[in-house]
Coordinates of C-alpha atoms in Angstrom, one line a residue:
X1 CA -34.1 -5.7 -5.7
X2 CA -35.5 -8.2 -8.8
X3 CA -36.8 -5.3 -10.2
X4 CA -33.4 -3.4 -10.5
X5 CA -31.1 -6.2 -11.6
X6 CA -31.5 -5.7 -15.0
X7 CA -30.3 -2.1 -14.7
X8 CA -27.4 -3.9 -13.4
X9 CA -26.6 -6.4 -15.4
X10 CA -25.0 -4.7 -18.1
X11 CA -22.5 -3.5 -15.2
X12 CA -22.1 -7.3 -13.6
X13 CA -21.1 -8.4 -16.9
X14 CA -18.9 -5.7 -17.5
X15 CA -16.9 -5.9 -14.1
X16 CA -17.2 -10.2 -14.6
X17 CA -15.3 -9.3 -17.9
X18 CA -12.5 -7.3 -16.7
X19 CA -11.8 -9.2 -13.6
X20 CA -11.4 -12.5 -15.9
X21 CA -9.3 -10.1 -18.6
X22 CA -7.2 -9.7 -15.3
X23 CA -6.7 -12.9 -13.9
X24 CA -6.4 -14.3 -17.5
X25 CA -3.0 -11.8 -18.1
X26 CA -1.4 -11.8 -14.5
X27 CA -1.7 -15.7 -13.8
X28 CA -1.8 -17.2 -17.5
X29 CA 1.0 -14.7 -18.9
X30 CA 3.7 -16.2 -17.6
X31 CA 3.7 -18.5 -20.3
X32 CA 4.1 -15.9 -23.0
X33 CA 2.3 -13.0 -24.8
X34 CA -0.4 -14.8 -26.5
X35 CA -2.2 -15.8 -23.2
X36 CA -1.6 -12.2 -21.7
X37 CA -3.4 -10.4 -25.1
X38 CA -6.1 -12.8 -24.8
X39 CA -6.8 -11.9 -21.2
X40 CA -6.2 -7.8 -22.6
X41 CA -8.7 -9.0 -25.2
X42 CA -11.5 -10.0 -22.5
X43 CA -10.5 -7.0 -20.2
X44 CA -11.3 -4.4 -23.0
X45 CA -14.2 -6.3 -23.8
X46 CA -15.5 -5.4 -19.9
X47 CA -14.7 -1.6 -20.7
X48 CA -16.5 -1.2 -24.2
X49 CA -19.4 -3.0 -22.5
X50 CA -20.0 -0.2 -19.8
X51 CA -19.3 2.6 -22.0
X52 CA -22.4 3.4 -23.5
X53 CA -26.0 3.1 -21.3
X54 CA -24.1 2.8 -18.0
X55 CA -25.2 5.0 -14.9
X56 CA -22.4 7.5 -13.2
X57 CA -22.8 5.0 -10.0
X58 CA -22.3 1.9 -11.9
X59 CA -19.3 3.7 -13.9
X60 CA -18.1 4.2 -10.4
X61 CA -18.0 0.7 -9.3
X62 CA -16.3 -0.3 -12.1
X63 CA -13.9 2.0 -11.6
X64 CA -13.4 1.0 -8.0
X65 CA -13.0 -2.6 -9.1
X66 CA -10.0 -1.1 -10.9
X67 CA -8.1 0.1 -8.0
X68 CA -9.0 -2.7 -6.5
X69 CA -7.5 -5.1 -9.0
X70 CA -4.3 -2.1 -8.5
X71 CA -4.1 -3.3 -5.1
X72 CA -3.6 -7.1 -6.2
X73 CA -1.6 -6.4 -8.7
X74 CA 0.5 -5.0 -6.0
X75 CA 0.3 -7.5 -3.7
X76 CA 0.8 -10.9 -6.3
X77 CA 3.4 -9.2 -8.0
X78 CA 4.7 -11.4 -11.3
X79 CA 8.0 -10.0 -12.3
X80 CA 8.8 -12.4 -15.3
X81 CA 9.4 -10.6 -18.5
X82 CA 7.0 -10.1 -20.7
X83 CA 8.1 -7.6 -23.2
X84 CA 12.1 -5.9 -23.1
X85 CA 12.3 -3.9 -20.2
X86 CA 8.8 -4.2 -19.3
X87 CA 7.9 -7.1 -16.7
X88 CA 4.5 -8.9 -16.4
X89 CA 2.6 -7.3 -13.3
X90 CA 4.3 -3.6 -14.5
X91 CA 2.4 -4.3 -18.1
X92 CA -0.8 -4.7 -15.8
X93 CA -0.4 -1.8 -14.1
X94 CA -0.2 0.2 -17.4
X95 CA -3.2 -1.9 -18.6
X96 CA -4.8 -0.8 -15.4
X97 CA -4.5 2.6 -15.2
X98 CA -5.3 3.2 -19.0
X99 CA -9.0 1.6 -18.1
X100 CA -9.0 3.9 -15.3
X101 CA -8.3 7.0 -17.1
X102 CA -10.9 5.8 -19.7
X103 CA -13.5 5.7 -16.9
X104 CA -12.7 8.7 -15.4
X105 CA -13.4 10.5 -18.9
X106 CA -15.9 9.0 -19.3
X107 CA -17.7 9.9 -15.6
X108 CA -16.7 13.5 -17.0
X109 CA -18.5 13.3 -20.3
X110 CA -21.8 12.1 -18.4
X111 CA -21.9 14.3 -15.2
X112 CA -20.1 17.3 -16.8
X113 CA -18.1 17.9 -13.5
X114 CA -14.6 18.8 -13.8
X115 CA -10.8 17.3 -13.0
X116 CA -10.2 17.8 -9.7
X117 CA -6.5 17.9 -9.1
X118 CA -5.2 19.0 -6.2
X119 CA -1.9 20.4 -5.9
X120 CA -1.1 19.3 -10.0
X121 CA 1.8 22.3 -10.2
X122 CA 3.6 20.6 -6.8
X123 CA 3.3 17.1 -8.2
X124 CA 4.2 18.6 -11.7
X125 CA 6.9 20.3 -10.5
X126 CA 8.4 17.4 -8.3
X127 CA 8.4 15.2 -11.8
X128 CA 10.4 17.7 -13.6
X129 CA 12.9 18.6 -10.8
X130 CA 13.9 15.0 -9.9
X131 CA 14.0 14.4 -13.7
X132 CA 16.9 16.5 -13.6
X133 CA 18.5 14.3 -11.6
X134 CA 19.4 12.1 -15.1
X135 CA 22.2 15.1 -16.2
X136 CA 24.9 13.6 -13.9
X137 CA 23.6 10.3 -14.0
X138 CA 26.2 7.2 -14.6
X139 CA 23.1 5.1 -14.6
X140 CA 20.0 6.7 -16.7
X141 CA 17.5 4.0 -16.9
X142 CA 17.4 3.9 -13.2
X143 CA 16.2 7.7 -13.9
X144 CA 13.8 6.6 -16.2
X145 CA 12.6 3.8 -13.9
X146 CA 11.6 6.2 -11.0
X147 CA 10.2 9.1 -12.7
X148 CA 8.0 7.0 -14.1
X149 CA 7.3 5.2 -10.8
X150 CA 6.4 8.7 -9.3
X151 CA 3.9 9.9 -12.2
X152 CA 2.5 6.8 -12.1
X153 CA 1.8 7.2 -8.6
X154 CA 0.4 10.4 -8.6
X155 CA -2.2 8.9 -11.5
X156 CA -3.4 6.9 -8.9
X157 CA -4.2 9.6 -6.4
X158 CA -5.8 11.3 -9.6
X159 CA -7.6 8.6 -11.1
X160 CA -8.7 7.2 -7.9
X161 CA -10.0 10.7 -6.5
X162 CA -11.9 11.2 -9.9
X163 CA -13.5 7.9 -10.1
X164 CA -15.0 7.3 -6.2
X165 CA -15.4 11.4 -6.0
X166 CA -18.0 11.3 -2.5
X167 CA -18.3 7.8 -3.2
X168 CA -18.1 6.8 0.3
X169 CA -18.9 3.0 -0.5
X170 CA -16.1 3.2 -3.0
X171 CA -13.4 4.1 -0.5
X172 CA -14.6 1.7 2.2
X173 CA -13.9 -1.1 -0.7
X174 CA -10.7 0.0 -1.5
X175 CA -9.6 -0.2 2.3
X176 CA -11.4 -3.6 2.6
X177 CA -9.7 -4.6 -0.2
X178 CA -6.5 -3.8 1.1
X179 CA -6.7 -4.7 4.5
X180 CA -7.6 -8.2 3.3
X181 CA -5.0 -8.3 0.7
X182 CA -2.7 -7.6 3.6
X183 CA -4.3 -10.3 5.6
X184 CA -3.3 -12.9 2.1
X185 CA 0.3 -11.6 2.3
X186 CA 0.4 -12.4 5.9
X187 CA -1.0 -16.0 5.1
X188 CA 1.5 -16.3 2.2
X189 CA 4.4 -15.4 4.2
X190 CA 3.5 -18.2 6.7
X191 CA 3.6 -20.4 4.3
X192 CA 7.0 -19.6 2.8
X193 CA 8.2 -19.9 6.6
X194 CA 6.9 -23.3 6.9
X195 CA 7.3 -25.1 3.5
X196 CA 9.2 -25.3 0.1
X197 CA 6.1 -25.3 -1.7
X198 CA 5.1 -21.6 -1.7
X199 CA 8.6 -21.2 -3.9
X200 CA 6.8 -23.9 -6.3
X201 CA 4.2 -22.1 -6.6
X202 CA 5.7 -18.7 -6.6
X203 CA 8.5 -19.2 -8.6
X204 CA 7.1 -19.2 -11.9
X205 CA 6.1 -15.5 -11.5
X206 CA 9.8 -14.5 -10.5
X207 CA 12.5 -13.8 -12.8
X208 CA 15.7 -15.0 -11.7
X209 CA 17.1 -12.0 -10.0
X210 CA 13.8 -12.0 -7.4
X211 CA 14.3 -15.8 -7.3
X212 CA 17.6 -15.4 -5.7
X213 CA 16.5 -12.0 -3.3
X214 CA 14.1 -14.3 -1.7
X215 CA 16.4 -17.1 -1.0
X216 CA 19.0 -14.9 0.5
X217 CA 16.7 -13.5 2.6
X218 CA 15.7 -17.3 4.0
X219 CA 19.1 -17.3 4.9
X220 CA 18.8 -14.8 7.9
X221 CA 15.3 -16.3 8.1
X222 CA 13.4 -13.6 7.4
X223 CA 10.3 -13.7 5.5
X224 CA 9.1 -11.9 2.2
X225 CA 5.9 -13.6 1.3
X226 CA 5.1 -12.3 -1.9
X227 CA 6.7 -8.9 -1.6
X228 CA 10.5 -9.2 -2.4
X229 CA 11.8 -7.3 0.8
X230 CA 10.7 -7.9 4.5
X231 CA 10.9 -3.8 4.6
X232 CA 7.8 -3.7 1.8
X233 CA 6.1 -6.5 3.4
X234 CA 6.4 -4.7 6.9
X235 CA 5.2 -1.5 5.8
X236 CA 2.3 -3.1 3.6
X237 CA 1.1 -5.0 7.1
X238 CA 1.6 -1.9 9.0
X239 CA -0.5 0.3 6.6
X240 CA -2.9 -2.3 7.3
X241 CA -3.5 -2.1 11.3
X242 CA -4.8 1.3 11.3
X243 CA -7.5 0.0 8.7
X244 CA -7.9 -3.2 10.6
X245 CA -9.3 -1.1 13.5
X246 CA -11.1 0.9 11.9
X247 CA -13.0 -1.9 10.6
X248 CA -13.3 -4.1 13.3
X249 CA -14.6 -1.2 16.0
X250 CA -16.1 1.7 13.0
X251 CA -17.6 0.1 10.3
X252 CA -21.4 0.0 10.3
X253 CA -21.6 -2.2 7.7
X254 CA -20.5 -5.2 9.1
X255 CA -22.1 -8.0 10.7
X256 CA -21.0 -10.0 13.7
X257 CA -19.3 -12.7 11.5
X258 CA -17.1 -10.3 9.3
X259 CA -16.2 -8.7 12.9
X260 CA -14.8 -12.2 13.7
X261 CA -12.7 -12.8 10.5
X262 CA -11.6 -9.2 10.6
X263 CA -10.0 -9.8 14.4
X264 CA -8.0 -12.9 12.8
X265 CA -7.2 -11.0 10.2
X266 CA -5.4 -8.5 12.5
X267 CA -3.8 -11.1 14.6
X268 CA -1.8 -13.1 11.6
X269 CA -1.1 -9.1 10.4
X270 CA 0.5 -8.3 13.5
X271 CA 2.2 -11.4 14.3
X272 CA 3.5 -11.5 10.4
X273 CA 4.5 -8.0 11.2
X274 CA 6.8 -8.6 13.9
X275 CA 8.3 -11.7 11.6
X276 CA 9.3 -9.2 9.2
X277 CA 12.0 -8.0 11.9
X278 CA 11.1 -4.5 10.1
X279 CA 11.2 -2.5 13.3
X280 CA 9.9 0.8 12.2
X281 CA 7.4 -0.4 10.4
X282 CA 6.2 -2.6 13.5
X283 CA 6.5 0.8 15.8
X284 CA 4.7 3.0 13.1
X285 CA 1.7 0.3 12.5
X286 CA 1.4 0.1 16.7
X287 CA 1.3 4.1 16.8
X288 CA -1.1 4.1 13.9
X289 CA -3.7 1.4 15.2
X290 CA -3.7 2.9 18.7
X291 CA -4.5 6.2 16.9
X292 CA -6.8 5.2 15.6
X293 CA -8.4 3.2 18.4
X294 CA -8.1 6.1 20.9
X295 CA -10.3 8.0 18.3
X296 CA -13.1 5.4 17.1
X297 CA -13.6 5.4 20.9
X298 CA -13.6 8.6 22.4
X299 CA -14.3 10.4 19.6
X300 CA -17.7 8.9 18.8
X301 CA -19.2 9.7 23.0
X302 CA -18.5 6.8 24.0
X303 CA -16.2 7.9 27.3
X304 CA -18.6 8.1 29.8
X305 CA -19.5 4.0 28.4
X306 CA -17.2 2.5 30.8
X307 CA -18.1 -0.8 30.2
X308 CA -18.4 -0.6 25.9
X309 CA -14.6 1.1 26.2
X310 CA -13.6 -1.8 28.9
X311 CA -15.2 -4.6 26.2
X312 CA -13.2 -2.7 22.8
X313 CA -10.3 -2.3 24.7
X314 CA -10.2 -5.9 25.7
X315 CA -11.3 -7.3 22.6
X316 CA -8.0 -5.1 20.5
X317 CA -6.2 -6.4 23.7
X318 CA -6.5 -10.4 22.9
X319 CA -5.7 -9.4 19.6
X320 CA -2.2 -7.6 20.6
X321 CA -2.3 -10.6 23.0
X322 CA -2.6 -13.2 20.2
X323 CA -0.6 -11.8 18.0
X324 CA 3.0 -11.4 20.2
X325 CA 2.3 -15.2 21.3
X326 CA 1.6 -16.4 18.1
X327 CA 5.3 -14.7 16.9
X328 CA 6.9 -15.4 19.9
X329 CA 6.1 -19.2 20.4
X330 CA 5.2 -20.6 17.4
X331 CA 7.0 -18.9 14.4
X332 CA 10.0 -18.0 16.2
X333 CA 10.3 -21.8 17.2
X334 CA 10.1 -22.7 13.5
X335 CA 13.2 -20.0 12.7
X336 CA 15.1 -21.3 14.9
X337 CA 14.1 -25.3 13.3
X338 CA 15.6 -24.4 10.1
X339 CA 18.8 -25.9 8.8
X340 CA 20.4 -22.2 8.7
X341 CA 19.5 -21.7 12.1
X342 CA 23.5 -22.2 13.0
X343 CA 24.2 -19.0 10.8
X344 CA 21.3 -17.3 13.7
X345 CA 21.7 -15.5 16.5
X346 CA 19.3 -13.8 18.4
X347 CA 18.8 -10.9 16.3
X348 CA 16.8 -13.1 14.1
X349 CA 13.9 -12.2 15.9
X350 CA 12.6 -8.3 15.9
X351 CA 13.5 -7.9 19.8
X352 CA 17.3 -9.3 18.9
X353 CA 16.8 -6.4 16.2
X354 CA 15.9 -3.6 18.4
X355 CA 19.2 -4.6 20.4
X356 CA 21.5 -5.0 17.6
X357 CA 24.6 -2.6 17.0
X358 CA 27.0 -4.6 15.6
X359 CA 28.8 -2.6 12.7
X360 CA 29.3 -5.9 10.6
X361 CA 25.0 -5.8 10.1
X362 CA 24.0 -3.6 7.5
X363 CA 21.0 -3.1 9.1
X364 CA 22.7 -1.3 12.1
X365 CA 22.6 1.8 13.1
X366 CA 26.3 1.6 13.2
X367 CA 26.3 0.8 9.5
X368 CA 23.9 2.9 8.8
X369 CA 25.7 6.0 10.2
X370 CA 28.3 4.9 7.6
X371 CA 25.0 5.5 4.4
X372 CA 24.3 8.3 5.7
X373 CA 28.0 9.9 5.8
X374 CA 28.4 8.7 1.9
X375 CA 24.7 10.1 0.7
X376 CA 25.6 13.7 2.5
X377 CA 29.2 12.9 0.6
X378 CA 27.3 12.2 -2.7
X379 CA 25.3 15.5 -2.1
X380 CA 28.0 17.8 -1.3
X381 CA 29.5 16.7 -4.4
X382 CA 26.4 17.0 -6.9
X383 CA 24.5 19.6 -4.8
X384 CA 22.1 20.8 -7.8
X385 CA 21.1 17.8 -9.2
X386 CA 22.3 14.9 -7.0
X387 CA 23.8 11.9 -8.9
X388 CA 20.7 10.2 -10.1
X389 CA 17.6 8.9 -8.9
X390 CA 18.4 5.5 -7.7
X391 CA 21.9 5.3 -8.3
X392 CA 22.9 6.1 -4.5
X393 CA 22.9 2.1 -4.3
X394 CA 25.4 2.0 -7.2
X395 CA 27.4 4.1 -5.1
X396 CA 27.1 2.2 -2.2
X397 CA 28.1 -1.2 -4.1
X398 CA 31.4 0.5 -5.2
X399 CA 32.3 1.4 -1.5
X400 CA 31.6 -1.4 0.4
X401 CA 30.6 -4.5 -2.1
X402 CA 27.6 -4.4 -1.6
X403 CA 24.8 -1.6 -2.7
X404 CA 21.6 -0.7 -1.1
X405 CA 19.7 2.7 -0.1
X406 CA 20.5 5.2 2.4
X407 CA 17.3 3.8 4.9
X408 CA 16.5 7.6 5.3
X409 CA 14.6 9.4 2.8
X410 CA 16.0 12.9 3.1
X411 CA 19.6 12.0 2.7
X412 CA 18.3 9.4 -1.1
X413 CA 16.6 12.4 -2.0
X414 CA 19.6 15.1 -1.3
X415 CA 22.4 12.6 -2.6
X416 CA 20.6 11.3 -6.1
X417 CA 18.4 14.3 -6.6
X418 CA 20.0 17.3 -5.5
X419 CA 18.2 20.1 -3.4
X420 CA 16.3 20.8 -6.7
X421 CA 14.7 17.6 -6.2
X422 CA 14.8 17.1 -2.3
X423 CA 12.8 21.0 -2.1
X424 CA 10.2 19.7 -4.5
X425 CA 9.8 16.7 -2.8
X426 CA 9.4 18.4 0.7
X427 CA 6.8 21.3 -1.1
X428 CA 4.3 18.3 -2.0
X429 CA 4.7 16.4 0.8
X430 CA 4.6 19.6 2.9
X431 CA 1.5 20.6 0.6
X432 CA -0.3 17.4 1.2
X433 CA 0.4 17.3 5.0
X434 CA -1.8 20.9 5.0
X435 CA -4.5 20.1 2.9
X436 CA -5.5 16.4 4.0
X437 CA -4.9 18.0 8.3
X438 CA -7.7 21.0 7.1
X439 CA -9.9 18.7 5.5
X440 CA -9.7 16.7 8.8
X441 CA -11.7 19.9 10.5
X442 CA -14.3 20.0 8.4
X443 CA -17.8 18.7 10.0
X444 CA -18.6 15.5 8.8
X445 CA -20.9 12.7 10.3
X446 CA -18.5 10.6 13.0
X447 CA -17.9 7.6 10.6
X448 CA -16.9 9.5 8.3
X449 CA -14.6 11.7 9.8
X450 CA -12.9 8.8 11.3
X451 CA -12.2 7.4 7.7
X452 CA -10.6 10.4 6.9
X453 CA -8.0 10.4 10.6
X454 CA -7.2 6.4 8.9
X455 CA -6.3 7.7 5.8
X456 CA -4.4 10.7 7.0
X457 CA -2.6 7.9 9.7
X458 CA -1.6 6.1 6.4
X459 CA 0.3 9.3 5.6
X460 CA 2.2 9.7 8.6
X461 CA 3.2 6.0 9.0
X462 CA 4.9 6.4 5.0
X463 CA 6.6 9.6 6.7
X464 CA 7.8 8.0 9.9
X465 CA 9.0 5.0 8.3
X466 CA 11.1 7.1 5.3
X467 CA 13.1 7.8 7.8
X468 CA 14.9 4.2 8.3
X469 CA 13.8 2.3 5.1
X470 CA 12.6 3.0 1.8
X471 CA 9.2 2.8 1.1
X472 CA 8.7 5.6 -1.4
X473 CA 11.6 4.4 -3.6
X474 CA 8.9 0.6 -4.0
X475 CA 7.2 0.5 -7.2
X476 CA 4.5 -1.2 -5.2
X477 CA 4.5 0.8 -1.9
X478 CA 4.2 4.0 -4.0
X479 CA 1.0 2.9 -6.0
X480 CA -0.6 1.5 -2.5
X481 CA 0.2 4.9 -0.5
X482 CA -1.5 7.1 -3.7
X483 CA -4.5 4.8 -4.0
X484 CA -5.2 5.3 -0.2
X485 CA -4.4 9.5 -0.7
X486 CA -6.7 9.3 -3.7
X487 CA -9.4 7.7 -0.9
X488 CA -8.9 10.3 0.8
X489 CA -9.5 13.0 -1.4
X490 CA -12.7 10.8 -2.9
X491 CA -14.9 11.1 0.5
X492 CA -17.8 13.0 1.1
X493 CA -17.2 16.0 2.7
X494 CA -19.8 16.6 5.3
X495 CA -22.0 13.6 5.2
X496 CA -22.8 9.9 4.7
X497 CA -26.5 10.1 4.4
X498 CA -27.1 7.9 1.1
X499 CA -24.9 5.2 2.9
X500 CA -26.8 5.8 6.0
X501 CA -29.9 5.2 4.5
X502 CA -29.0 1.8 3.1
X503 CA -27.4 0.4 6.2
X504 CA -30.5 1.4 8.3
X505 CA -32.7 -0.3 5.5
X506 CA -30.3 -3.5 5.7
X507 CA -31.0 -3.7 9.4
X508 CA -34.7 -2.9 8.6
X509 CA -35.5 -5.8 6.3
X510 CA -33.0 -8.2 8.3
X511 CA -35.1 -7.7 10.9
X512 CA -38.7 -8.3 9.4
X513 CA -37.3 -11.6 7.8

């Protein structure tokens, strides 16, 4: 190991160099440009310093560093100005995937393989149809805003896919990454439920529109955390439960300790989960991470193991267990503490929730039959090319005060996009649906295999949910959900061998010491 450091070093300093750039721009540019070119400065620095002399494996950790700096970008998201137009954390992500694409080239240019990107005319054609959507548009920047959101998106599936191609250690640090991420949200929304100083510390990074979204939603006592809407957060956590189980009952890697924090880690997910009162994204994440259990069990000949099935279910059991009480008993009791809790009734928990119909909540189903009657409205009257991406809410807000989306994603697509833009959104998603299920079949070593059902899982949960919120129409949510297709894509096809190898020597020198 000595003897290959200094192959590594040059790469250690490099990734030390751009993680510093990073932190230097998203925490220190709040207070103005100067501190945010600095940190561009250093993180440039890290990329000329692995350009030249650096091994295709070492240009691939770098690269997965980058997506995983994506994912916190995502998650600690600053949305104070920095330049017009052009917020803090959305000048990271540019930052980000420029030194992404740079890598990527440069993998190409050493290993001579070729762009692999599947289904580019779908995801081409879905940008230029819903970019029609801007003719009868009242509201053009919105336009603007999502298009770009999309093609961003779809850079990350790309860049992601290039970078960690077979990399199978790559992937599994881009879900660690995010499942622990998700496990930081769930820690930071805990602490906005139980004390002013998580808006002192998270203020700063807010502009003054986000500022006032989180405080109205403290006023139905729901919970945000870092992530602007309890929907986003909800569907972050849920994306996460799937991965959680994976890790805790599939990964080979870790020990008995990481196992431990990993089973925390899924209680405070789930019991944040159910605190978001986001109830598809709570029914989707339970579907997903029993999925996914069902599968890391029997699929790996374990069923004829009574007793190692009795011991996983019971140890995902405390978990559920843990997680419901924790909710239940201890932050439900602090909701109902607060000073607002006279403005409370009992759908201020997700049970309450499940029970509501009220047509004064705009989270109803009865209000929400009232969205969907005005986006099929909206569609029958722009058919072609719907009224504009993201300007259903602008119709909204001139019908009943108030604007917001149509909670299913068919209908936003149809009203602001037209069926120009709703039929190229079905083709890709259609298209992806049928390549990811066929790579599913093909042999593969159990592990790895598995990793490919989570990632596919990830898909249908962003599906499911589309239906009654809005996940693909979040900056954030979009860049997550492309990072984890981009996974995807990136594994190994058949085997694992290389990683096999490693862990078995892991285990081998552990034991001699």
């Amino acid at each position: 190991m000595c003897e290959r450091f200094p192959a590594r070093l040059p790469i250690l300093i490099s990734s030390l160099l751009c993680a510093a750039g990073f932190f230097v721009m998203l925490f220190l540019g709040i207070y103005g440009s100067l501190p945010f070119f600095v940190g561009l400065a250093l993180y440039a620095l890290g990329l000329a310093t692995a350009w030249k002399g650096s091994l295709p494996a070492h240009l691939r950790r770098l690269a997965g560093l980058q997506a995983g700096l994506l994912l916190l970008n995502f998650t600690f998201y600053a949305s104070v100005p920095l330049l017009p137009l052009v917020d803090l954390s959305l000048a990271l992500y540019f930052v980000l995937l420029a030194g992404s694409s740079l890598l990527v080239f440069r993998l190409r240019a050493i290993t001579g393989e070729q762009l692999f990107l599947p289904l580019r005319f779908l995801a081409l054609a879905f940008l230029i149809l819903i970019s029609l959507s801007g003719i009868s548009a009242s509201h053009r920047k919105e336009v603007l805003y999502f298009v770009g959101m999309a093609a961003a998106g779809l850079a990350c599936w790309y860049l992601v896919l290039n970078a960690l191609r077979g990399d199978f250690r790559g992937v599994l640090w881009i879900l660690r990454t995010a499942f622990w991420l998700g496990a930081l949200s769930s820690l930071a929304a805990v602490w906005q439920l139980y004390s002013e100083s998580f808006k002192v510390f998270y203020f700063p990074y807010l502009d003054v529109r986000d500022q006032a979204i989180m405080q109205l939603w403290e006023l139905v006592s729901r919970v945000v955390g870092t992530w602007q809407h309890p929907s986003y957060l909800g569907m972050y956590l849920a994306m996460m439960l799937p991965v959680g189980v994976y890790l805790l009952f599939q990964d080979s890697r870790a020990g008995r300790l990481e196992k431990i924090l990993v089973w925390l880690g899924l209680v405070a997910i789930g019991a944040v989960l159910l605190l978001t009162n986001t109830r598809s994204s709570a029914l989707a994440g339970s579907l997903g991470a029993g999925l996914v259990f069902v599968f890391a069990v029997f699929g790996q000949g374990l069923k004829s193991e009574g007793q190692r099935f009795g011991a996983r279910f019971a140890v995902l059991g405390l978990a559920v267990a843990a997680g419901i009480l924790l909710y239940q008993f201890v932050f439900v009791s602090e909701i109902y503490s607060k000073p607002q809790a006279s403005r409370v009734d009992a759908s201020a928990t997700i049970w309450g929730r499940f029970l509501r119909t009220d047509s004064m909540s705009t989270e109803s189903l009865v209000q929400r039959s009232e969205l969907y009657k005005l986006a099929w409205q909206e569609f029958v009257s722009h058919p072609l090319t719907g009224i504009g991406a993201k300007n259903f809410s602008y119709a909204v807000e001139e019908k009943f005060g108030q604007g917001t989306d149509a909670h299913n994603v068919f209908l936003q697509f149809l009203a602001e996009t037209g069926i120009l833009g709703t039929l190229s959104f079905v083709a890709l998603f259609l298209g992806l649906l049928w390549s990811m299920f066929w790579r599913l079949l093909y042999p593969a070593d159990p592990e790895l295999r598995l990793l490919r059902l989570v990632l596919f899982v990830e898909l249908l949960l962003v599906l499911f949910d589309s239906q009654f919120n809005n996940p693909l129409f979040s900056l954030r949510l979009v860049g997550v959900f492309w990072i984890l297709i981009g996974a995807f894509y990136a594994l190994p096809k058949h085997e694992i061998q290389n990683y096999k190898s490693e862990i078995l020597n892991k285990s081998q020198s552990d034991s001699k010491s």
